[in-house]
Each structure stands twice: as C-alpha cells, then as structure tokens.
Amino acid sequence: MPTIRQTVRRSGRLTALARGVRDAIRGAPAAGSTSAPQSATAAVAARDGLDGVAELHRVGPKRDAAAAAGPRLNLLVPTLSPARAFGGTRTALDLFEALAPRFPRLRIVAFQPIPDAALASLEGYVRANPGDEGAPDRVAVAVPRGPGAEPQLAVGPGDVFLATFWTTAELATRLVRWQAATFGGEPRPHAYLIQDFEPGFYPWSAQSELARATYTGDVPPIAVINSGLLADYLAGQGIALDDPLTFEPRIDARLRPFLAEPARERVRRIVVYGRPETPRNAFPVLVDGLRSWVAGGGGGGWEVVSAGRSHPPVELGRGLRMRSVGKLEIEAYGSLLRESALGVSLMVSPHPSYPPLDMAHLGLRVVTNAFGPKDLSSWHENIVSAAAMTAGAIADAIARQSAAFEADPAAGGRARPLRPDYVADGPIFLFADTLAERLGAGL
Amino acid sequence: MPTIRQTVRRSGRLTALARGVRDAIRGAPAAGSTSAPQSATAAVAARDGLDGVAELHRVGPKRDAAAAAGPRLNLLVPTLSPARAFGGTRTALDLFEALAPRFPRLRIVAFQPIPDAALASLEGYVRANPGDEGAPDRVAVAVPRGPGAEPQLAVGPGDVFLATFWTTAELATRLVRWQAATFGGEPRPHAYLIQDFEPGFYPWSAQSELARATYTGDVPPIAVINSGLLADYLAGQGIALDDPLTFEPRIDARLRPFLAEPARERVRRIVVYGRPETPRNAFPVLVDGLRSWVAGGGGGGWEVVSAGRSHPPVELGRGLRMRSVGKLEIEAYGSLLRESALGVSLMVSPHPSYPPLDMAHLGLRVVTNAFGPKDLSSWHENIVSAAAMTAGAIADAIARQSAAFEADPAAGGRARPLRPDYVADGPIFLFADTLAERLGAGL
C-alpha cells in the first residue's frame, strides 16, 4: 500500500495540489493569501448570528451498517481547495500521511466542495457521498453546507478521527459520543492537530468560547501541537491537555536550496510580511512603525517591499513608498529574500510562524514581535524582537537592524541559528506510531 | 463651586444627556445599543490598516503657555454623544464628577464632535478648541479626526488625565511623557478607568496588543477597575498593576423602585439579552441553545422576547419564535422583567455585566455564563451559570430554570442576593480622595 507521500510523488497534479495547499496554509508569500479565518470571515459570522453559530459543521452521524474491515482514519479538514484552504491543512496532510500506513481504510472529509482538479490529483481516492455506507478504502467526501436538511455522515464502529481546525474538533467530539452511544463502549479518542490558539482568531464571542471548549471538552482530544511554544502557551492558560504530542515547524523544503547558495550581494531593501486582511499579522502597527522609523530619520536609500497579500502602495513619508508584490512563487520569494537586507514580520500569536524564521535562515536581519512565551531572538542570531507592539518600539528595532546592516552588510549571512529544529531533516512526526496506537490503529 | 452632579440636577437637559449616555454605555436594553467597539467597527478597522492603526487618537500636544491656576483634570472620552457613546462613559462621568471638586479647572476632551444638545446641557461648560491656551475653567473640546493636519491639544504643567477607553489611555501615556519632557520632572501619573478586558474586543491583532500595552506601558497608570472580578482576571493574566483601585457595579437607580414593588404575577416568558452585533454577548450560541432547548422538549407554553438591540424574529423550532423588542425605555424594561419568569444573558468577559444582575434582583431566574474567575451563581440565588458555552449546556440550564419556575412560580421573587454590592446605596468611589491626591490635586 503506497503512502500518501509516495502517491503524491507519482502524480504531478497531486504534487501541485499539495504544494498549493501547503503554501496556502503556510501563509508563505508564495501563495499565502488564504489562512483562515480572515477578519472578514470572523466578523461576518459574528454579525450574522441570527441562525446560530455559522462556523459549526451541522452534520448528523448515520450508522454505517456495512461490514468494516479494520479501522478507518478520517481526516476532517475545512477545505481541500488550495485557493480557500484553512490554516493548518498543509501540516494536516503531512500528519495524515504519516499515520495512513497504519490504517487499512482512509477517508478525507472536507466541508467545502472538492474541486474536480483536487479530486483528480488525489490518486487512488474516489469521490463518495458523506452518507455512503461501505465506501471504498480511499474516499474523499465533501459535506454540503447551507440551507436544507442536515447532511449525514456514515460512521461505523471502526472510524477514528483526526481533527484540524476547532470547528472539526467540535464535530469530532459529537461524532465519537454518538459512536459510543450507538456501537457501545467509551467514546474513542480523536486526534486534534492544534496549530494556533484559535480562540484568538475572534473577538471574545460565542466563537472564541466554542473554540476554547474544544481543548478541554467532555471528550478530551489527543492533542498534537505545532510547536512547543504553543504548547507552553496553552499550559500557561490553564488548559490541561492529556499527554500532548508536540513537533516543531520546519522550513519549506523548496527553500532549502537557497540555504546552500553562495552569498549574494544584498540591497538596502526591507521585505515586509504584509497581509492587511489578517489581524494577527498586525499590519496597521507595522505601517505606523515604518512611518515612525522614516519620521525619525530612517529610510534614506532604502526600499520597502511587502510580500504576502496584494494591497495598494502605502506612503511611509519623505517620498518612501512601500509597494506590494502580493503572493510570490516560492522561488521568487527565496530569491527576494537572498538579495534583501532586512525582514519585518509580525504575528500576534505564541506560534513562532514561518516567515521570520525563513528570513533569518536566508540571511536577512529580522524584526518580529514577542508574544507570551515566544521570543524568536533566542532562535536565530538574525532576529530581534521589538520591545513592544508599538510603532515606536518597532521603529527602534528597524533602526537597530538597519544600522547593523550598514555597518556590516555580510553579517546577516554569517549569523547562526540558535536552535537546529527549523532546518532539521528527517521525519517530523516522531510520535506517529504512538499516535496511531492511541487512535486504535491496532483494533 | 457646584459639583457636576449638582450641575446635572439643575439642568433637565443635562439630566437627559447623562441618562442617555449612561444607558448607552451601560448596554441596558433601555438604550443599550451602542457599547463599543462593535464587531463591525473592529473588523472594519482591522481590514482598513493601510493607513496605520485607525483607532489611535492622532493628537499632538502643544505647550499651553498661559499662566495656570492650579491643576486641571482632563476627562478623555471617545465621545460625548449619547447615540454613539462608548462603553464606560457612564461610569467615567460619575468618576469625573467624584473627582471634580478637588480640581479648580476641568476639561472634557472628546474625540467625536460634541452635538449642540450635549454642549448646551453641560451647564457651566463652554465649547473651546483643543489647542486653545488659557481656556476657561470649564471647557469641553472635541478633537477632530480624519485626514488633514494632526490636531493639537494644549497641555500645561498642571494638566492631569483620566483615561477611559484603551485608545484614550494610549494618548494619555504620550501626553504625560511629552509634558515631562517639556516642563521637567517625571511623567505625572494618569488615572485609567478599566471596565472590561478591552484586548478581548478584538481578534488577536495590532489593536489587541496596543490595548494590552496600555495596562503596563512604560508610564504605568493608576488603574481604577470596575469590579473585583475584572481585577482578578487582570492579575491572573500576569498584568501587574500598581496598587489598583476597584469598585463594584451598581443597579441603575431608576430600577430601584421596581425592587420595592409588591410581587406581580409572572408569565412563562424568557427575556433574552439580545445584541447580535456585539460579539461578547454571544448571540449565535444563545440562539443555538434556545433551539436545543426546544428540540429537547422545552418551550411549550412559553414565549421568548429579546431585548437589547432590534433584530429580525428568530424561529426556535416547533412554532416558537423569539421576537425582538429592541431597546426599551428603562421603565418598560423594569416592567417587562417584573412580569417575566426567566432571563438569559451571556457575556464573554470576566466583568459581571449588568443585565443578569438586574434580572436576578428583579426576581427572574437567570441563565448566564461563567468566564475565568466569574461565576455569578455566587452573587444571587436566582442565577445559574451554564456548565459550558455550548448549545447543550445552555439548553440544560434553561430547562433547569424553567422547571424550577413551573414548580414554584413565586420562588424567584423570594430568592436572595448573596452579595450586597449591587443594590448598595451610598458613594461608590470610596477612594475618590485618595485618587485625587495620587493625581496631584494638591499641587
């Protein structure tokens, strides 16, 4: 039985899909416009509460009476469409792949329509309906949304679940309770890939509280946490997870060649990770910080480029203008970084986030922010954390890094990582066998 | 020198203004549609970050060279217009009034235009420009917003500040730093009335971080915290405030007559505190909770009324419909409560919030939510906190309270408060003299 990775490698289309999904999720400027939920999504949902919590997946479990041949691992993902992929799908696919060899049957459950291109590239997978009993061993199903009768999902005694976003974890909790009531026994554990503190994606609201409840509900998950920093933050919030599994973020494999390249000359250019529509990237205070830097005498001879999500140019004062290049292909992104002096990337989250680490490892001097237990200045010599999330502190940090560049333009290329994790090779999910066991792979 | 309260009492218009502002801030159904920031505001600001952080008050201090006759207390409020008043203005006016007798000069600084009606009702106050030097002893100034030159605010060595919302605290910090640099000495302490955890009004973002920074910036405030619960929450978040002052919420004086009234017969009616546009009132999960209650067999013979903010009717299932009465006048609100059996009011915040306490003290059985250190079931025998912020837990709590009402319809009227604070009489700001001293009233 081929692993998903093997399947992916055999298929150019699946490779492209996987890349697209990964980039979309990753939020890398290469294709990073669609991490979710965006502010508009959250806000519309918050206003549009007359019909209940819009984010929840209203799915009714249905008894799958077909004879089951061993356990089936179900990946629950908001979407399989690269263009609309939700945060975490890239790593979710990697984790699913790492677990897949242990399960004779696999089902991918998405909550948006699966485009034909996505299905076609899922080699070995066939489209099925969520309610189909006795489905083939490799199926992808799209659960319909919107008005109408509540859709049904066939669930048998052998189904186990890997949830990826809080809405899918909320559903998994209901499914395993129903499964226990229907087929007997205790609710089976479900895995929950946690890649950010998702209650923070919303103002305090029904959504933030429901997201928080998924960590410690009445059916506790097997938490799989992207980064020790996020795990520390959750613990600091008093969220008691039962024996969580953690892993550390890794550089995109396609950026690795740039690590080994001989040094190029770097121009006085600041690359900003700019996503105005994503609140946690704090674009407004980044603009204020750059303007404060310019007002304080900075910016002479520099250019400022925003990569991430296309936006209109922003005047920074004294004739300096930040121009947006929007999403870049990964190769163009790598080249831009290798020829630029400074990077500025903010992320209001305890998750380390990828762009400041990409930038630092590719030799840029980086300004980012601390948050809770996160301080990336202990991850790479090129990284400075602004003393506060204020325009003044950001301007000070940019001034410091630009002065350091002017004093020694090649120093960023010589600076060293302080932790090996980000560019480590080898398997990332060292706990895959343990997790499969805990999920009941050996049923 | 008359106090503001005395001034208010002499003026019908000012009384009306004060009531309007208080109701608006209070979020009471009587006029409670405008507590801020609403989701739309926050979301638009989050998307609209191309010109920096839109919420900040871009005001430049200007040296007030006029000879000053003693200290001037400055109230910094987002708005003085009742229809657009920001959360906290009611209590801010009360606190300003309590401090006013200790200061020979007073200035109210608003960041929205002050309507003629508002100015006319501010007896003894005259309109002035923010940049006026040597202004009269009682002035109200409106700082203009929007494109154009940065507005200036005249600041002399005797100015002290009472901030009320995080944006005004951020400004106060800059003003006192400028004041110290201009006139010498250390930055003077500013008071900061904290009435909610305002970072929670936003998704994680530039705004949430800037709001958080106002608690523990480089110029620490004298924190005046509305409720010990909120103070506990801040401490639990590791926010170290220097010797904070706290006070407890009080029932609106105009509801007091209803407390003393003989019992009226109560109908099987649930009064919901319904503000769909305010995320922290968690309207979507309230709808899901009511529907779950009906689906589980509840609702027969009951009616459901939503008071707070007008919205379309909501079908709850089995023919039951929640109808909105929008904002009620305070007397109508009191009467509605006195004749209803149950109240449901959610608030995703550690602040106790007023509606569930109003309801409980007026004899309704109440369902609300716990949050962090908040559990209002220890405040009044009529209050039940749902076990979780989920539809199922809310439905369970409603079922429990409705069954209790059916078993003994008069019991709610006999139930007792477990803390005396909410209906206590007498001065609320027992620390007013201390605070005035710390602000430098005796300069």
PDB file of N, CA and C in Angstrom, chain B residues 130-212:
ATOM      1  N   PRO B 130      -9.422  72.447  21.016  1.00  0.00           N
ATOM      2  CA  PRO B 130      -8.413  71.660  21.739  1.00  0.00           C
ATOM      3  C   PRO B 130      -7.099  72.417  21.913  1.00  0.00           C
ATOM      4  N   GLY B 131      -6.764  73.272  20.952  1.00  0.00           N
ATOM      5  CA  GLY B 131      -5.482  73.960  21.019  1.00  0.00           C
ATOM      6  C   GLY B 131      -5.511  75.271  21.788  1.00  0.00           C
ATOM      7  N   ASP B 132      -6.682  75.687  22.282  1.00  0.00           N
ATOM      8  CA  ASP B 132      -6.776  76.977  22.985  1.00  0.00           C
ATOM      9  C   ASP B 132      -5.902  77.003  24.229  1.00  0.00           C
ATOM     10  N   GLU B 133      -5.103  78.048  24.323  1.00  0.00           N
ATOM     11  CA  GLU B 133      -4.339  78.244  25.556  1.00  0.00           C
ATOM     12  C   GLU B 133      -5.162  79.099  26.513  1.00  0.00           C
ATOM     13  N   GLY B 134      -4.919  78.920  27.779  1.00  0.00           N
ATOM     14  CA  GLY B 134      -5.619  79.718  28.775  1.00  0.00           C
ATOM     15  C   GLY B 134      -7.119  79.597  28.667  1.00  0.00           C
ATOM     16  N   ALA B 135      -7.603  78.404  28.433  1.00  0.00           N
ATOM     17  CA  ALA B 135      -9.039  78.190  28.283  1.00  0.00           C
ATOM     18  C   ALA B 135      -9.751  78.445  29.619  1.00  0.00           C
ATOM     19  N   PRO B 136     -11.058  78.716  29.556  1.00  0.00           N
ATOM     20  CA  PRO B 136     -11.822  78.880  30.808  1.00  0.00           C
ATOM     21  C   PRO B 136     -11.729  77.641  31.693  1.00  0.00           C
ATOM     22  N   ASP B 137     -12.258  77.768  32.903  1.00  0.00           N
ATOM     23  CA  ASP B 137     -12.083  76.700  33.890  1.00  0.00           C
ATOM     24  C   ASP B 137     -12.969  75.481  33.649  1.00  0.00           C
ATOM     25  N   ARG B 138     -13.997  75.640  32.824  1.00  0.00           N
ATOM     26  CA  ARG B 138     -14.892  74.509  32.487  1.00  0.00           C
ATOM     27  C   ARG B 138     -15.058  74.482  30.983  1.00  0.00           C
ATOM     28  N   VAL B 139     -14.331  73.626  30.328  1.00  0.00           N
ATOM     29  CA  VAL B 139     -14.456  73.577  28.870  1.00  0.00           C
ATOM     30  C   VAL B 139     -14.662  72.144  28.397  1.00  0.00           C
ATOM     31  N   ALA B 140     -15.338  72.070  27.274  1.00  0.00           N
ATOM     32  CA  ALA B 140     -15.472  70.794  26.562  1.00  0.00           C
ATOM     33  C   ALA B 140     -14.889  71.006  25.178  1.00  0.00           C
ATOM     34  N   VAL B 141     -13.974  70.140  24.790  1.00  0.00           N
ATOM     35  CA  VAL B 141     -13.351  70.273  23.475  1.00  0.00           C
ATOM     36  C   VAL B 141     -13.522  68.982  22.702  1.00  0.00           C
ATOM     37  N   ALA B 142     -13.705  69.141  21.405  1.00  0.00           N
ATOM     38  CA  ALA B 142     -13.813  67.969  20.521  1.00  0.00           C
ATOM     39  C   ALA B 142     -12.585  67.961  19.629  1.00  0.00           C
ATOM     40  N   VAL B 143     -11.838  66.890  19.677  1.00  0.00           N
ATOM     41  CA  VAL B 143     -10.647  66.762  18.843  1.00  0.00           C
ATOM     42  C   VAL B 143     -11.077  66.232  17.487  1.00  0.00           C
ATOM     43  N   PRO B 144     -10.777  66.979  16.418  1.00  0.00           N
ATOM     44  CA  PRO B 144     -11.203  66.492  15.093  1.00  0.00           C
ATOM     45  C   PRO B 144     -10.438  65.249  14.678  1.00  0.00           C
ATOM     46  N   ARG B 145     -11.091  64.426  13.884  1.00  0.00           N
ATOM     47  CA  ARG B 145     -10.471  63.224  13.325  1.00  0.00           C
ATOM     48  C   ARG B 145     -10.422  63.328  11.818  1.00  0.00           C
ATOM     49  N   GLY B 146      -9.740  62.438  11.241  1.00  0.00           N
ATOM     50  CA  GLY B 146      -9.783  62.332   9.796  1.00  0.00           C
ATOM     51  C   GLY B 146      -8.581  62.964   9.152  1.00  0.00           C
ATOM     52  N   PRO B 147      -8.589  63.001   7.808  1.00  0.00           N
ATOM     53  CA  PRO B 147      -7.407  63.489   7.104  1.00  0.00           C
ATOM     54  C   PRO B 147      -7.160  64.959   7.408  1.00  0.00           C
ATOM     55  N   GLY B 148      -5.950  65.394   7.177  1.00  0.00           N
ATOM     56  CA  GLY B 148      -5.578  66.782   7.442  1.00  0.00           C
ATOM     57  C   GLY B 148      -4.468  66.822   8.457  1.00  0.00           C
ATOM     58  N   ALA B 149      -4.111  68.047   8.819  1.00  0.00           N
ATOM     59  CA  ALA B 149      -3.012  68.206   9.770  1.00  0.00           C
ATOM     60  C   ALA B 149      -3.396  67.589  11.111  1.00  0.00           C
ATOM     61  N   GLU B 150      -2.401  67.076  11.806  1.00  0.00           N
ATOM     62  CA  GLU B 150      -2.650  66.472  13.111  1.00  0.00           C
ATOM     63  C   GLU B 150      -3.171  67.544  14.072  1.00  0.00           C
ATOM     64  N   PRO B 151      -4.307  67.285  14.723  1.00  0.00           N
ATOM     65  CA  PRO B 151      -4.830  68.302  15.635  1.00  0.00           C
ATOM     66  C   PRO B 151      -3.938  68.438  16.867  1.00  0.00           C
ATOM     67  N   GLN B 152      -3.994  69.628  17.476  1.00  0.00           N
ATOM     68  CA  GLN B 152      -3.169  69.876  18.650  1.00  0.00           C
ATOM     69  C   GLN B 152      -4.037  70.042  19.883  1.00  0.00           C
ATOM     70  N   LEU B 153      -3.497  69.601  20.994  1.00  0.00           N
ATOM     71  CA  LEU B 153      -4.173  69.750  22.283  1.00  0.00           C
ATOM     72  C   LEU B 153      -3.236  70.539  23.195  1.00  0.00           C
ATOM     73  N   ALA B 154      -3.747  71.668  23.690  1.00  0.00           N
ATOM     74  CA  ALA B 154      -2.928  72.490  24.592  1.00  0.00           C
ATOM     75  C   ALA B 154      -2.775  71.771  25.928  1.00  0.00           C
ATOM     76  N   VAL B 155      -1.536  71.614  26.349  1.00  0.00           N
ATOM     77  CA  VAL B 155      -1.250  70.927  27.603  1.00  0.00           C
ATOM     78  C   VAL B 155      -0.279  71.789  28.400  1.00  0.00           C
ATOM     79  N   GLY B 156      -0.661  72.085  29.623  1.00  0.00           N
ATOM     80  CA  GLY B 156       0.209  72.862  30.505  1.00  0.00           C
ATOM     81  C   GLY B 156       0.785  71.986  31.593  1.00  0.00           C
ATOM     82  N   PRO B 157       1.581  72.581  32.455  1.00  0.00           N
ATOM     83  CA  PRO B 157       2.214  71.779  33.509  1.00  0.00           C
ATOM     84  C   PRO B 157       1.208  71.254  34.535  1.00  0.00           C
ATOM     85  N   GLY B 158       0.015  71.872  34.621  1.00  0.00           N
ATOM     86  CA  GLY B 158      -0.943  71.457  35.636  1.00  0.00           C
ATOM     87  C   GLY B 158      -1.971  70.449  35.142  1.00  0.00           C
ATOM     88  N   ASP B 159      -1.877  69.994  33.897  1.00  0.00           N
ATOM     89  CA  ASP B 159      -2.884  69.064  33.370  1.00  0.00           C
ATOM     90  C   ASP B 159      -2.665  67.645  33.891  1.00  0.00           C
ATOM     91  N   VAL B 160      -3.727  67.050  34.365  1.00  0.00           N
ATOM     92  CA  VAL B 160      -3.714  65.628  34.727  1.00  0.00           C
ATOM     93  C   VAL B 160      -4.865  64.952  33.989  1.00  0.00           C
ATOM     94  N   PHE B 161      -4.748  63.649  33.771  1.00  0.00           N
ATOM     95  CA  PHE B 161      -5.639  62.967  32.836  1.00  0.00           C
ATOM     96  C   PHE B 161      -6.347  61.774  33.459  1.00  0.00           C
ATOM     97  N   LEU B 162      -7.632  61.663  33.100  1.00  0.00           N
ATOM     98  CA  LEU B 162      -8.429  60.486  33.430  1.00  0.00           C
ATOM     99  C   LEU B 162      -8.818  59.828  32.108  1.00  0.00           C
ATOM    100  N   ALA B 163      -8.191  58.680  31.803  1.00  0.00           N
ATOM    101  CA  ALA B 163      -8.468  57.963  30.565  1.00  0.00           C
ATOM    102  C   ALA B 163      -9.573  56.937  30.807  1.00  0.00           C
ATOM    103  N   THR B 164     -10.307  56.607  29.730  1.00  0.00           N
ATOM    104  CA  THR B 164     -11.492  55.777  29.925  1.00  0.00           C
ATOM    105  C   THR B 164     -11.563  54.560  29.001  1.00  0.00           C
ATOM    106  N   PHE B 165     -11.014  54.637  27.831  1.00  0.00           N
ATOM    107  CA  PHE B 165     -11.001  53.520  26.894  1.00  0.00           C
ATOM    108  C   PHE B 165      -9.544  53.376  26.485  1.00  0.00           C
ATOM    109  N   TRP B 166      -9.137  52.191  25.991  1.00  0.00           N
ATOM    110  CA  TRP B 166      -7.702  51.998  25.778  1.00  0.00           C
ATOM    111  C   TRP B 166      -7.080  53.021  24.858  1.00  0.00           C
ATOM    112  N   THR B 167      -7.871  53.510  23.894  1.00  0.00           N
ATOM    113  CA  THR B 167      -7.300  54.493  22.968  1.00  0.00           C
ATOM    114  C   THR B 167      -6.990  55.798  23.700  1.00  0.00           C
ATOM    115  N   THR B 168      -7.796  56.149  24.681  1.00  0.00           N
ATOM    116  CA  THR B 168      -7.510  57.383  25.424  1.00  0.00           C
ATOM    117  C   THR B 168      -6.368  57.160  26.409  1.00  0.00           C
ATOM    118  N   ALA B 169      -6.212  55.938  26.897  1.00  0.00           N
ATOM    119  CA  ALA B 169      -5.076  55.642  27.780  1.00  0.00           C
ATOM    120  C   ALA B 169      -3.768  55.699  26.998  1.00  0.00           C
ATOM    121  N   GLU B 170      -3.829  55.208  25.757  1.00  0.00           N
ATOM    122  CA  GLU B 170      -2.624  55.269  24.907  1.00  0.00           C
ATOM    123  C   GLU B 170      -2.231  56.726  24.696  1.00  0.00           C
ATOM    124  N   LEU B 171      -3.224  57.590  24.457  1.00  0.00           N
ATOM    125  CA  LEU B 171      -2.928  59.010  24.275  1.00  0.00           C
ATOM    126  C   LEU B 171      -2.396  59.628  25.574  1.00  0.00           C
ATOM    127  N   ALA B 172      -3.027  59.295  26.693  1.00  0.00           N
ATOM    128  CA  ALA B 172      -2.594  59.865  27.975  1.00  0.00           C
ATOM    129  C   ALA B 172      -1.124  59.560  28.240  1.00  0.00           C
ATOM    130  N   THR B 173      -0.714  58.352  27.899  1.00  0.00           N
ATOM    131  CA  THR B 173       0.688  57.983  28.099  1.00  0.00           C
ATOM    132  C   THR B 173       1.612  58.902  27.305  1.00  0.00           C
ATOM    133  N   ARG B 174       1.223  59.166  26.053  1.00  0.00           N
ATOM    134  CA  ARG B 174       2.070  60.053  25.242  1.00  0.00           C
ATOM    135  C   ARG B 174       2.047  61.485  25.769  1.00  0.00           C
ATOM    136  N   LEU B 175       0.868  61.920  26.229  1.00  0.00           N
ATOM    137  CA  LEU B 175       0.761  63.304  26.713  1.00  0.00           C
ATOM    138  C   LEU B 175       1.624  63.528  27.959  1.00  0.00           C
ATOM    139  N   VAL B 176       1.592  62.592  28.892  1.00  0.00           N
ATOM    140  CA  VAL B 176       2.356  62.828  30.132  1.00  0.00           C
ATOM    141  C   VAL B 176       3.860  62.695  29.881  1.00  0.00           C
ATOM    142  N   ARG B 177       4.219  61.879  28.909  1.00  0.00           N
ATOM    143  CA  ARG B 177       5.651  61.827  28.583  1.00  0.00           C
ATOM    144  C   ARG B 177       6.108  63.155  27.972  1.00  0.00           C
ATOM    145  N   TRP B 178       5.299  63.674  27.061  1.00  0.00           N
ATOM    146  CA  TRP B 178       5.611  64.957  26.445  1.00  0.00           C
ATOM    147  C   TRP B 178       5.640  66.065  27.505  1.00  0.00           C
ATOM    148  N   GLN B 179       4.681  66.002  28.410  1.00  0.00           N
ATOM    149  CA  GLN B 179       4.576  67.004  29.474  1.00  0.00           C
ATOM    150  C   GLN B 179       5.853  67.010  30.316  1.00  0.00           C
ATOM    151  N   ALA B 180       6.332  65.836  30.658  1.00  0.00           N
ATOM    152  CA  ALA B 180       7.548  65.746  31.468  1.00  0.00           C
ATOM    153  C   ALA B 180       8.748  66.280  30.693  1.00  0.00           C
ATOM    154  N   ALA B 181       8.795  65.931  29.401  1.00  0.00           N
ATOM    155  CA  ALA B 181       9.928  66.394  28.592  1.00  0.00           C
ATOM    156  C   ALA B 181       9.889  67.908  28.421  1.00  0.00           C
ATOM    157  N   THR B 182       8.688  68.462  28.402  1.00  0.00           N
ATOM    158  CA  THR B 182       8.534  69.890  28.116  1.00  0.00           C
ATOM    159  C   THR B 182       8.674  70.752  29.369  1.00  0.00           C
ATOM    160  N   PHE B 183       8.076  70.294  30.446  1.00  0.00           N
ATOM    161  CA  PHE B 183       8.026  71.127  31.658  1.00  0.00           C
ATOM    162  C   PHE B 183       8.940  70.609  32.759  1.00  0.00           C
ATOM    163  N   GLY B 184       9.570  69.472  32.523  1.00  0.00           N
ATOM    164  CA  GLY B 184      10.505  68.931  33.510  1.00  0.00           C
ATOM    165  C   GLY B 184       9.849  67.942  34.455  1.00  0.00           C
ATOM    166  N   GLY B 185      10.674  67.220  35.162  1.00  0.00           N
ATOM    167  CA  GLY B 185      10.190  66.244  36.131  1.00  0.00           C
ATOM    168  C   GLY B 185       9.864  64.905  35.498  1.00  0.00           C
ATOM    169  N   GLU B 186       9.324  64.032  36.306  1.00  0.00           N
ATOM    170  CA  GLU B 186       8.915  62.712  35.849  1.00  0.00           C
ATOM    171  C   GLU B 186       7.524  62.803  35.223  1.00  0.00           C
ATOM    172  N   PRO B 187       7.169  61.857  34.343  1.00  0.00           N
ATOM    173  CA  PRO B 187       5.792  61.844  33.832  1.00  0.00           C
ATOM    174  C   PRO B 187       4.795  61.748  34.989  1.00  0.00           C
ATOM    175  N   ARG B 188       3.765  62.582  34.940  1.00  0.00           N
ATOM    176  CA  ARG B 188       2.762  62.573  36.014  1.00  0.00           C
ATOM    177  C   ARG B 188       1.853  61.365  35.847  1.00  0.00           C
ATOM    178  N   PRO B 189       1.419  60.795  36.956  1.00  0.00           N
ATOM    179  CA  PRO B 189       0.522  59.633  36.830  1.00  0.00           C
ATOM    180  C   PRO B 189      -0.806  60.038  36.191  1.00  0.00           C
ATOM    181  N   HIS B 190      -1.347  59.148  35.399  1.00  0.00           N
ATOM    182  CA  HIS B 190      -2.688  59.359  34.863  1.00  0.00           C
ATOM    183  C   HIS B 190      -3.589  58.250  35.379  1.00  0.00           C
ATOM    184  N   ALA B 191      -4.857  58.590  35.575  1.00  0.00           N
ATOM    185  CA  ALA B 191      -5.829  57.580  36.009  1.00  0.00           C
ATOM    186  C   ALA B 191      -6.401  56.885  34.784  1.00  0.00           C
ATOM    187  N   TYR B 192      -6.757  55.625  34.936  1.00  0.00           N
ATOM    188  CA  TYR B 192      -7.237  54.815  33.808  1.00  0.00           C
ATOM    189  C   TYR B 192      -8.392  53.959  34.320  1.00  0.00           C
ATOM    190  N   LEU B 193      -9.575  54.350  33.903  1.00  0.00           N
ATOM    191  CA  LEU B 193     -10.768  53.609  34.293  1.00  0.00           C
ATOM    192  C   LEU B 193     -10.911  52.389  33.398  1.00  0.00           C
ATOM    193  N   ILE B 194     -10.747  51.211  33.975  1.00  0.00           N
ATOM    194  CA  ILE B 194     -10.752  49.945  33.219  1.00  0.00           C
ATOM    195  C   ILE B 194     -12.060  49.214  33.517  1.00  0.00           C
ATOM    196  N   GLN B 195     -12.897  49.069  32.500  1.00  0.00           N
ATOM    197  CA  GLN B 195     -14.219  48.495  32.730  1.00  0.00           C
ATOM    198  C   GLN B 195     -14.450  47.194  31.972  1.00  0.00           C
ATOM    199  N   ASP B 196     -13.466  46.773  31.258  1.00  0.00           N
ATOM    200  CA  ASP B 196     -13.526  45.445  30.639  1.00  0.00           C
ATOM    201  C   ASP B 196     -12.106  45.118  30.202  1.00  0.00           C
ATOM    202  N   PHE B 197     -11.890  43.868  29.797  1.00  0.00           N
ATOM    203  CA  PHE B 197     -10.590  43.499  29.256  1.00  0.00           C
ATOM    204  C   PHE B 197     -10.650  43.826  27.768  1.00  0.00           C
ATOM    205  N   GLU B 198     -10.282  45.039  27.416  1.00  0.00           N
ATOM    206  CA  GLU B 198     -10.545  45.537  26.069  1.00  0.00           C
ATOM    207  C   GLU B 198      -9.748  44.838  24.966  1.00  0.00           C
ATOM    208  N   PRO B 199      -8.580  44.252  25.253  1.00  0.00           N
ATOM    209  CA  PRO B 199      -7.950  43.453  24.184  1.00  0.00           C
ATOM    210  C   PRO B 199      -8.895  42.381  23.644  1.00  0.00           C
ATOM    211  N   GLY B 200      -9.796  41.879  24.506  1.00  0.00           N
ATOM    212  CA  GLY B 200     -10.750  40.862  24.082  1.00  0.00           C
ATOM    213  C   GLY B 200     -11.830  41.375  23.158  1.00  0.00           C
ATOM    214  N   PHE B 201     -11.883  42.691  22.924  1.00  0.00           N
ATOM    215  CA  PHE B 201     -12.854  43.226  21.969  1.00  0.00           C
ATOM    216  C   PHE B 201     -12.428  42.959  20.528  1.00  0.00           C
ATOM    217  N   TYR B 202     -11.204  42.482  20.345  1.00  0.00           N
ATOM    218  CA  TYR B 202     -10.636  42.313  19.002  1.00  0.00           C
ATOM    219  C   TYR B 202     -10.110  40.902  18.847  1.00  0.00           C
ATOM    220  N   PRO B 203     -10.058  40.408  17.615  1.00  0.00           N
ATOM    221  CA  PRO B 203      -9.217  39.229  17.406  1.00  0.00           C
ATOM    222  C   PRO B 203      -7.776  39.626  17.709  1.00  0.00           C
ATOM    223  N   TRP B 204      -6.917  38.645  17.891  1.00  0.00           N
ATOM    224  CA  TRP B 204      -5.508  38.963  18.115  1.00  0.00           C
ATOM    225  C   TRP B 204      -5.001  39.801  16.950  1.00  0.00           C
ATOM    226  N   SER B 205      -4.434  40.940  17.252  1.00  0.00           N
ATOM    227  CA  SER B 205      -4.171  41.943  16.223  1.00  0.00           C
ATOM    228  C   SER B 205      -3.358  43.076  16.803  1.00  0.00           C
ATOM    229  N   ALA B 206      -3.008  44.028  15.937  1.00  0.00           N
ATOM    230  CA  ALA B 206      -2.361  45.256  16.408  1.00  0.00           C
ATOM    231  C   ALA B 206      -3.203  45.907  17.504  1.00  0.00           C
ATOM    232  N   GLN B 207      -4.524  45.921  17.293  1.00  0.00           N
ATOM    233  CA  GLN B 207      -5.397  46.581  18.258  1.00  0.00           C
ATOM    234  C   GLN B 207      -5.378  45.872  19.605  1.00  0.00           C
ATOM    235  N   SER B 208      -5.449  44.550  19.587  1.00  0.00           N
ATOM    236  CA  SER B 208      -5.471  43.830  20.870  1.00  0.00           C
ATOM    237  C   SER B 208      -4.158  44.035  21.616  1.00  0.00           C
ATOM    238  N   GLU B 209      -3.055  44.087  20.874  1.00  0.00           N
ATOM    239  CA  GLU B 209      -1.767  44.256  21.538  1.00  0.00           C
ATOM    240  C   GLU B 209      -1.581  45.685  22.052  1.00  0.00           C
ATOM    241  N   LEU B 210      -2.039  46.659  21.290  1.00  0.00           N
ATOM    242  CA  LEU B 210      -1.932  48.039  21.763  1.00  0.00           C
ATOM    243  C   LEU B 210      -2.818  48.251  22.988  1.00  0.00           C
ATOM    244  N   ALA B 211      -3.986  47.643  22.981  1.00  0.00           N
ATOM    245  CA  ALA B 211      -4.860  47.751  24.157  1.00  0.00           C
ATOM    246  C   ALA B 211      -4.193  47.117  25.369  1.00  0.00           C
ATOM    247  N   ARG B 212      -3.581  45.963  25.176  1.00  0.00           N
ATOM    248  CA  ARG B 212      -2.920  45.280  26.284  1.00  0.00           C
ATOM    249  C   ARG B 212      -1.764  46.135  26.824  1.00  0.00           C
TER     250      ARG B 212
END
